[in-house]
C-alpha positions as a Python dict, from the first residue, in 0.01 Angstrom:
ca = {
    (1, 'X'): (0, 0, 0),
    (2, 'X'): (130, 375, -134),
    (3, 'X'): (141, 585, 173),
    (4, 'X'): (72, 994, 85),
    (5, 'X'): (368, 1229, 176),
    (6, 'X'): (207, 1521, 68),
    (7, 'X'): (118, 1795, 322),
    (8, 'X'): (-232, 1937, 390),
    (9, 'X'): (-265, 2141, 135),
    (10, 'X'): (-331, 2498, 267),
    (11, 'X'): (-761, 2595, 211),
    (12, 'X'): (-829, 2779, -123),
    (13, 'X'): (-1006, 3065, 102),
    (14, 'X'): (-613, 3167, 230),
    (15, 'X'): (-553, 3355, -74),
    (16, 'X'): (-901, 3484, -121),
    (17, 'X'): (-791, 3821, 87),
    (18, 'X'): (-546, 3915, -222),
    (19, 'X'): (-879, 4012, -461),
    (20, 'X'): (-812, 4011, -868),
    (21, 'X'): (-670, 4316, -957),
    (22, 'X'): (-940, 4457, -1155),
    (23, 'X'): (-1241, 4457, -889),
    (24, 'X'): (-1096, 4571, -603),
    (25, 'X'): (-998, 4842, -827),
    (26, 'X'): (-1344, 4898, -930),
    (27, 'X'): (-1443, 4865, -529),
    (28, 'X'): (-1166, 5115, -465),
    (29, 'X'): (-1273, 5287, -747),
    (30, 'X'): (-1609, 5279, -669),
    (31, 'X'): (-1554, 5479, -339),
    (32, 'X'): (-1325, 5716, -434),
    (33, 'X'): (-1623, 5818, -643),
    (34, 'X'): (-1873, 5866, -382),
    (35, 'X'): (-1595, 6037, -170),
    (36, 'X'): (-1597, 6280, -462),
    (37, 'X'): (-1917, 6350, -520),
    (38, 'X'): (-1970, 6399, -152),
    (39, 'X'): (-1736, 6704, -144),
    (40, 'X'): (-1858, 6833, -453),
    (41, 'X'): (-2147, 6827, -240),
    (42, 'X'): (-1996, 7008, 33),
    (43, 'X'): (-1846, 7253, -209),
    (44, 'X'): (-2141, 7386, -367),
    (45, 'X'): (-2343, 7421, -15),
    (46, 'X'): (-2086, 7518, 190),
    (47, 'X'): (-1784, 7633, -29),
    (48, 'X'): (-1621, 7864, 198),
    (49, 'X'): (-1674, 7680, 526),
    (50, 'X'): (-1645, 7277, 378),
    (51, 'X'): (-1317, 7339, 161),
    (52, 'X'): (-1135, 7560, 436),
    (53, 'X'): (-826, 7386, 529),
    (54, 'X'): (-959, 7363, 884),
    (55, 'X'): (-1237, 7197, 829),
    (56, 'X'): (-1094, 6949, 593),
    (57, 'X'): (-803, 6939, 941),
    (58, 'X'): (-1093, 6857, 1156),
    (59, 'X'): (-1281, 6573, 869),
    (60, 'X'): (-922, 6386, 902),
    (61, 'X'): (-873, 6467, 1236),
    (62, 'X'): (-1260, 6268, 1322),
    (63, 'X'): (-1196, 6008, 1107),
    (64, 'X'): (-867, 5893, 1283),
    (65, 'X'): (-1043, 5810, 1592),
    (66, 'X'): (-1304, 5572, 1399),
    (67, 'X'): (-1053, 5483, 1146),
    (68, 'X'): (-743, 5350, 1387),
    (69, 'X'): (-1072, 5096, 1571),
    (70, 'X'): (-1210, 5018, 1214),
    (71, 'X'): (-870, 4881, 1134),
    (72, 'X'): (-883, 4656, 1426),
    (73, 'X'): (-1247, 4544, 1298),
    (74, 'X'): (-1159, 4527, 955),
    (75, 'X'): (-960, 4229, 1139),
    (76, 'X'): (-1200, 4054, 1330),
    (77, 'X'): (-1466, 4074, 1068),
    (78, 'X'): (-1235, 3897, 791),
    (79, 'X'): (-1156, 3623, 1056),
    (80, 'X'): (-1557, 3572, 1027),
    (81, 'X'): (-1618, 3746, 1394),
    (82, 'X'): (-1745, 4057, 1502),
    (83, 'X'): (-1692, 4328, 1821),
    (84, 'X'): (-1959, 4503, 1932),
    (85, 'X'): (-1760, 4595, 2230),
    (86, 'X'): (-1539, 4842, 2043),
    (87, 'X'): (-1673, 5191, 2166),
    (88, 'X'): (-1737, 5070, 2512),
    (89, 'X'): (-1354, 4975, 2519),
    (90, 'X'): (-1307, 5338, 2390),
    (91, 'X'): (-1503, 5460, 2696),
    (92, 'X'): (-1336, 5324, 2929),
    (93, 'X'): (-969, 5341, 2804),
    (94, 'X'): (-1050, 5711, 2786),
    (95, 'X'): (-1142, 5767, 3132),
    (96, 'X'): (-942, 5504, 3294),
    (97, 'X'): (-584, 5680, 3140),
    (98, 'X'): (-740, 6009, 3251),
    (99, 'X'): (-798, 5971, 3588),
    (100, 'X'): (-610, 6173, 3861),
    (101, 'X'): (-403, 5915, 3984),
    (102, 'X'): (-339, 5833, 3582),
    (103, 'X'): (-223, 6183, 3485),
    (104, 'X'): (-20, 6206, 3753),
    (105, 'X'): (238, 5998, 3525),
    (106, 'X'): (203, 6264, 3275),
    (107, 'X'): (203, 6191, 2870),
    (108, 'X'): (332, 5834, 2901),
    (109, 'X'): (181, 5715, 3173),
    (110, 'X'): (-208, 5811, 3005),
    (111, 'X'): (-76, 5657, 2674),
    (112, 'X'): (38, 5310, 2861),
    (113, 'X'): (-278, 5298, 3035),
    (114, 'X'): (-527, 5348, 2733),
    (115, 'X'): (-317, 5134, 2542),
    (116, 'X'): (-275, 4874, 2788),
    (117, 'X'): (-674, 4887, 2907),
    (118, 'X'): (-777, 4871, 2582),
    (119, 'X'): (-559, 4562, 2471),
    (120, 'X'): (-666, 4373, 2823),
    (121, 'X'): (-1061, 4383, 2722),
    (122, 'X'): (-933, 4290, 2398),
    (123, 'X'): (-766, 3939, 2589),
    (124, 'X'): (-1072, 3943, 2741),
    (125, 'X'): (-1282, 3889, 2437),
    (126, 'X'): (-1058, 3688, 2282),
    (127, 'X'): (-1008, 3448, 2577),
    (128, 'X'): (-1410, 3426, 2598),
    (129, 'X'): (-1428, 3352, 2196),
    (130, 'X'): (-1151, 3151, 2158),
    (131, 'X'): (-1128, 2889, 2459),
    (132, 'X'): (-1458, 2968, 2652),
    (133, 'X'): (-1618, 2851, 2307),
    (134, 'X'): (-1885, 3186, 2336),
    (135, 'X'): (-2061, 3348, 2003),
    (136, 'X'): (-1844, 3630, 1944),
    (137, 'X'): (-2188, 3821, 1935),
    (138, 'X'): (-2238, 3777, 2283),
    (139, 'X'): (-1881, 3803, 2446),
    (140, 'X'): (-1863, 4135, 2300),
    (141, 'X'): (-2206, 4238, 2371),
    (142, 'X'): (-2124, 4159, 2761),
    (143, 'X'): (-1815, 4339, 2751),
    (144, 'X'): (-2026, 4640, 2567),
    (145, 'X'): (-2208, 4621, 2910),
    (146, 'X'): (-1940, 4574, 3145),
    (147, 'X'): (-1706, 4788, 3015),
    (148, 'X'): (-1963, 5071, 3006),
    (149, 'X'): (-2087, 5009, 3333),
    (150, 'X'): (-1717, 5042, 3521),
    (151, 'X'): (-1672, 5369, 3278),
    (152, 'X'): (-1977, 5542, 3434),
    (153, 'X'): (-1865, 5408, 3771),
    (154, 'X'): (-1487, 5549, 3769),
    (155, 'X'): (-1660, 5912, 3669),
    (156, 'X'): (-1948, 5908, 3868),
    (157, 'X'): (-2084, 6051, 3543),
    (158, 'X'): (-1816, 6346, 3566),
    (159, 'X'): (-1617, 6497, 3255),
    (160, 'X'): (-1274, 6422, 3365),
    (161, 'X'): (-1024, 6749, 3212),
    (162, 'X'): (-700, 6681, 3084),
    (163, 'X'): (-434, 6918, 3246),
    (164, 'X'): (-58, 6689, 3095),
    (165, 'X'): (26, 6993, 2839),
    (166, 'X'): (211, 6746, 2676),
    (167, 'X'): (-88, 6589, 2540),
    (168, 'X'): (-339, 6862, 2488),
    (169, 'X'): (-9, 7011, 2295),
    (170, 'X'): (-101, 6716, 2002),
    (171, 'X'): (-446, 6870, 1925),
    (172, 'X'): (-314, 7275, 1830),
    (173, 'X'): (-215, 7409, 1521),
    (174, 'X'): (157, 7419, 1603),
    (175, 'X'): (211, 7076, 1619),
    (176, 'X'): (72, 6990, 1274),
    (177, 'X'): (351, 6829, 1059),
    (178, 'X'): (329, 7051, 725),
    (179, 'X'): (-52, 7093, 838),
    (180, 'X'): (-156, 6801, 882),
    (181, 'X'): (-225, 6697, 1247),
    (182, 'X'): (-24, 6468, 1439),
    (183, 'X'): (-360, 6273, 1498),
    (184, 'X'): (-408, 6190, 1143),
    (185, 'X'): (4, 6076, 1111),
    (186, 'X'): (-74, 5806, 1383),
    (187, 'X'): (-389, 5683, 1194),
    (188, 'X'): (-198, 5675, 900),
    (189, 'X'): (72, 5445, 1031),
    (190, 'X'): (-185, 5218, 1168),
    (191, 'X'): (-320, 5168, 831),
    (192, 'X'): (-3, 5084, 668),
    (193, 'X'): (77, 4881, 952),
    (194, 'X'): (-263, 4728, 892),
    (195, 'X'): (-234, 4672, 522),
    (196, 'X'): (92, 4508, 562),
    (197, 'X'): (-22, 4281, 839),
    (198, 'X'): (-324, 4159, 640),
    (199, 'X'): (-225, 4117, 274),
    (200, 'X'): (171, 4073, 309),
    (201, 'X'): (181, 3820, 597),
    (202, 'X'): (125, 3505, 740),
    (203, 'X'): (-62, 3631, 1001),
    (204, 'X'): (-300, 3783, 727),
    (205, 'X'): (-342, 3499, 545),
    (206, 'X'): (-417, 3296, 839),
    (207, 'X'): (-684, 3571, 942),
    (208, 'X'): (-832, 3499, 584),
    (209, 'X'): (-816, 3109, 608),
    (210, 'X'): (-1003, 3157, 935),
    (211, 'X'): (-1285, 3342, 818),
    (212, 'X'): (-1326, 3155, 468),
    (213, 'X'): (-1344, 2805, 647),
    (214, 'X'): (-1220, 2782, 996),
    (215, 'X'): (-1253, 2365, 974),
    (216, 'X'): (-1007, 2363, 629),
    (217, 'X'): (-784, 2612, 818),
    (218, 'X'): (-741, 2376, 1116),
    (219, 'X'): (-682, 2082, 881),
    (220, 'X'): (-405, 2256, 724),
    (221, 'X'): (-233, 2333, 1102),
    (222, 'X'): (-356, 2686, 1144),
    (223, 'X'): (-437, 2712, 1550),
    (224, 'X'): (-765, 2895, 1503),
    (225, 'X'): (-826, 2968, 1845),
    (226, 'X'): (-496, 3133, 1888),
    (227, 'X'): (-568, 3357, 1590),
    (228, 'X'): (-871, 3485, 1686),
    (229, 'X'): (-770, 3526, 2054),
    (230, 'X'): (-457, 3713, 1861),
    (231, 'X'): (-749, 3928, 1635),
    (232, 'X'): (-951, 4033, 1951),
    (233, 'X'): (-595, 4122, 2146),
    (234, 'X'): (-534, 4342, 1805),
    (235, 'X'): (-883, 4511, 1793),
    (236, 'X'): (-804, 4614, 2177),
    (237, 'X'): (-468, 4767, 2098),
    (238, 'X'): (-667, 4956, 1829),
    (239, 'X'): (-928, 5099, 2048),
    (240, 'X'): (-667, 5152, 2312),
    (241, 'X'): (-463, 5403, 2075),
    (242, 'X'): (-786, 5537, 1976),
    (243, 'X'): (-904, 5640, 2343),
    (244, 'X'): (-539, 5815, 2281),
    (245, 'X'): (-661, 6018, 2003),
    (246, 'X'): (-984, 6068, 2131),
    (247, 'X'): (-805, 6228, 2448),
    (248, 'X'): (-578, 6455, 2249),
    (249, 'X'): (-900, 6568, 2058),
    (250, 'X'): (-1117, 6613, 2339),
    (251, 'X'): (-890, 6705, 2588),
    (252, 'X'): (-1128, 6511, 2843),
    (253, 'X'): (-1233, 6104, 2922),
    (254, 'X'): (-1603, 6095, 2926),
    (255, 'X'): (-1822, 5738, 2994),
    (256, 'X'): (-2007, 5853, 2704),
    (257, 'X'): (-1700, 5845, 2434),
    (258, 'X'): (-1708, 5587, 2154),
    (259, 'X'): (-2087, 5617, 2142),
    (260, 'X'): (-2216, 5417, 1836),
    (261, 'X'): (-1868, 5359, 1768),
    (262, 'X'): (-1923, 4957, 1674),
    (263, 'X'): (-2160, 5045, 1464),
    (264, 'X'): (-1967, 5293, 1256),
    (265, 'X'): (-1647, 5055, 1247),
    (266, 'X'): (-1871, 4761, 1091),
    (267, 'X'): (-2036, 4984, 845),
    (268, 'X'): (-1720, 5185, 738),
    (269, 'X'): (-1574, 4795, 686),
    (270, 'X'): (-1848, 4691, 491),
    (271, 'X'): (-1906, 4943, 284),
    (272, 'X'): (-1560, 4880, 177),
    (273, 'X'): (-1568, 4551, 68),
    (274, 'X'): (-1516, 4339, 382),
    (275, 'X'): (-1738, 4033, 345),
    (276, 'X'): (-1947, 4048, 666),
    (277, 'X'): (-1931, 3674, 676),
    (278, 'X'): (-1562, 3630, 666),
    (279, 'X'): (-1257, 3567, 420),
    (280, 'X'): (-1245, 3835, 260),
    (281, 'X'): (-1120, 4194, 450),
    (282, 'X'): (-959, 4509, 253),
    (283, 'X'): (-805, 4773, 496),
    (284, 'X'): (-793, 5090, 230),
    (285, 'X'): (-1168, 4995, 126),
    (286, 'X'): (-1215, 5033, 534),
    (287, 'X'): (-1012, 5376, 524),
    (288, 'X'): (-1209, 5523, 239),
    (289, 'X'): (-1580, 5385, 428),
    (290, 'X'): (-1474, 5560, 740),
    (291, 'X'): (-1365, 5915, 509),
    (292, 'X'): (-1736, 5877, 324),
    (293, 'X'): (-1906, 5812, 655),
    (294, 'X'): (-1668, 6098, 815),
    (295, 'X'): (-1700, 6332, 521),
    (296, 'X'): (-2127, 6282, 495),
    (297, 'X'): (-2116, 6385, 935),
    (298, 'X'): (-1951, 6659, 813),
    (299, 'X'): (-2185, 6804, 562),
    (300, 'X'): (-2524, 6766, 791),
    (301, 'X'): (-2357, 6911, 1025),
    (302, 'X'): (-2222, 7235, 811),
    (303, 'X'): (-2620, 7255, 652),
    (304, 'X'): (-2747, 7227, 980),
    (305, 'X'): (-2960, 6905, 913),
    (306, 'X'): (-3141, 6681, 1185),
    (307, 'X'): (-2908, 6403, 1314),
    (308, 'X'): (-3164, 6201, 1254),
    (309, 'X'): (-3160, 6231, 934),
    (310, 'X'): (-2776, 6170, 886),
    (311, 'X'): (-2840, 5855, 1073),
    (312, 'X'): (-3098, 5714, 807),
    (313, 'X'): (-2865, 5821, 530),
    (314, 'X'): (-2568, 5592, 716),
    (315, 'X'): (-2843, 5306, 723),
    (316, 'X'): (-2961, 5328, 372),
    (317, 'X'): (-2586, 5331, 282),
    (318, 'X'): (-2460, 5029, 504),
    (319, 'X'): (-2826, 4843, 351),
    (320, 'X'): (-2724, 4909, -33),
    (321, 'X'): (-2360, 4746, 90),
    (322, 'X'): (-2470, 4438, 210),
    (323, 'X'): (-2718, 4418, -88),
    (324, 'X'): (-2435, 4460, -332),
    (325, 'X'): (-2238, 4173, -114),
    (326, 'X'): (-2473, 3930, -173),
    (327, 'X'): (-2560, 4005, -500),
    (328, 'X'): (-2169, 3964, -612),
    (329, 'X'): (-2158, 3656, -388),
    (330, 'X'): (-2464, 3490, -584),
    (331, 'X'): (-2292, 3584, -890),
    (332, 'X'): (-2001, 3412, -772),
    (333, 'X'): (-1715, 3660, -715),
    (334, 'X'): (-1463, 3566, -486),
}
């Protein structure tokens, strides 16, 4: 009898992150052309207030709080998992690094501590997921809870104010880098750092395999539970630098912060061509979702239109994505 000395091969869905060329251009594409039409948009109702260089500033500057914890969910969403716990994490990262005792330790010690509070709910999740064998769905939706609940109950419902000059320093004019805001530098770097994790690793292709077919991907040696404890560990860190930003931009930690922020994060992701079901996750198609999202904010709120409004606009948008998803799935595309 002819024994086999081939290896396992590795599951067809591992590759599926690196799309053909041509559509994710046309995605890409596809964006960039709402993005434009949405400032000409803002041009022709608000030219002198939307194309100011401040206000284009403060669209990047907004978008680099969402965008650094949309990167981290861009993650778990390819691996075929979700994180509704995202803005709650934001919450209380915020308010935990700006406590007295916290600012007493000046600039670092309020970046270590968002960084390092945001990472530990992160283990959290992924520890829950991962080896207590919960529904990713409800792990995170607990943590939503708990982590908003000890939020409220280290600020007694109290704006905490930022007094480390070194910090607030980030958010003025005079530390832009060629005028553009340090803020928007750091969620630049996270994207790159992002892109290059996901499409030029083997951590990225193991984050694919995972969320095409998690059974193939253990056949073929991937440990899935250590990857997705690793995804929910790097969706922490991401809302633990974001609590940063969201510090340097507000200047305060409030239980409130990251409001609706899991929500945002998943659309922005969607909308730019992350498959909602796994194995298949593009990090500048997130980018550009989080600038349309950032960009349409913007406009209501230059025109002076009802929130309420902007809100169904964001639904009818995330609705038409996740239409178009399944019809390019039923049609086969990859």
């Amino acid at each position: 009898m002819t024994l086999s000395t081939a290896k396992t091969p590795v599951p067809a869905q591992e590759g599926a992150g690196r799309e053909p060329g041509l559509r994710a251009d046309v995605r890409t594409l596809s964006l960039l052309g709402v993005l434009a039409v949405l400032i000409a948009v803002g041009g022709l109702t608000r030219p002198d207030e939307f194309l100011a260089t401040s206000n284009l500033q403060l669209v990047l500057t907004q978008a680099s709080v969402i965008g650094v914890v949309t990167v981290g969910m861009t993650f778990v969403i390819t691996s075929g998992g979700i994180d509704l716990s995202v803005g709650a994490i934001v919450a209380l990262a915020s308010v935990w690094a700006t406590t007295l005792a916290t600012q007493e330790y000046g600039f670092a010690g309020i970046l270590f501590t968002a960084v390092v509070v945001g990472t530990g709910c992160g283990l959290v999740n992924g520890l829950l997921i991962a080896y207590g064998r919960l529904v990713p769905f409800i792990a995170t939706l607990a943590m939503l809870a708990s982590a908003r609940g000890l939020a409220l109950q280290i600020t007694d419902g109290r704006t905490q104010i930022v007094t480390v000059d070194s910090v607030l320093d980030l958010g003025i004019p005079d530390a832009y880098v060629l005028g553009v805001p340090p803020l928007v530098l750091v969620f630049a770097a996270v994207t790159a750092a992002g892109w290059l994790l996901l499409n030029r690793t083997t951590f990225g292709r193991r984050t694919v395999a995972v969320g095409g077919n998690a059974e193939a991907a253990r056949l073929a040696g991937i440990d899935v539970r250590r990857q997705r404890l690793y995804l929910y560990l790097l969706s922490g860190l991401c809302c633990g630098i974001a609590a940063f930003l969201l510090i340097v931009l507000s200047g305060s930690g409030q239980n409130t912060n990251g409001n609706l922020y899991e929500l945002d994060a998943i659309a922005a992701a969607i909308i730019g061509g992350t498959l909602l079901t796994g194995g298949r996750g593009t990090i500048v198609g997130s980018v550009l979702g989080v600038l349309v999202f950032t960009t349409i904010t913007n406009i209501f709120a230059l025109n002076n239109l009802q929130s309420d409004v902007q809100q169904i606009a964001k639904g009818a948008i995330i609705v038409a994505a996740v239409l178009v998803q399944h019809r390019t799935l039923r049609h086969g595309e990859p």
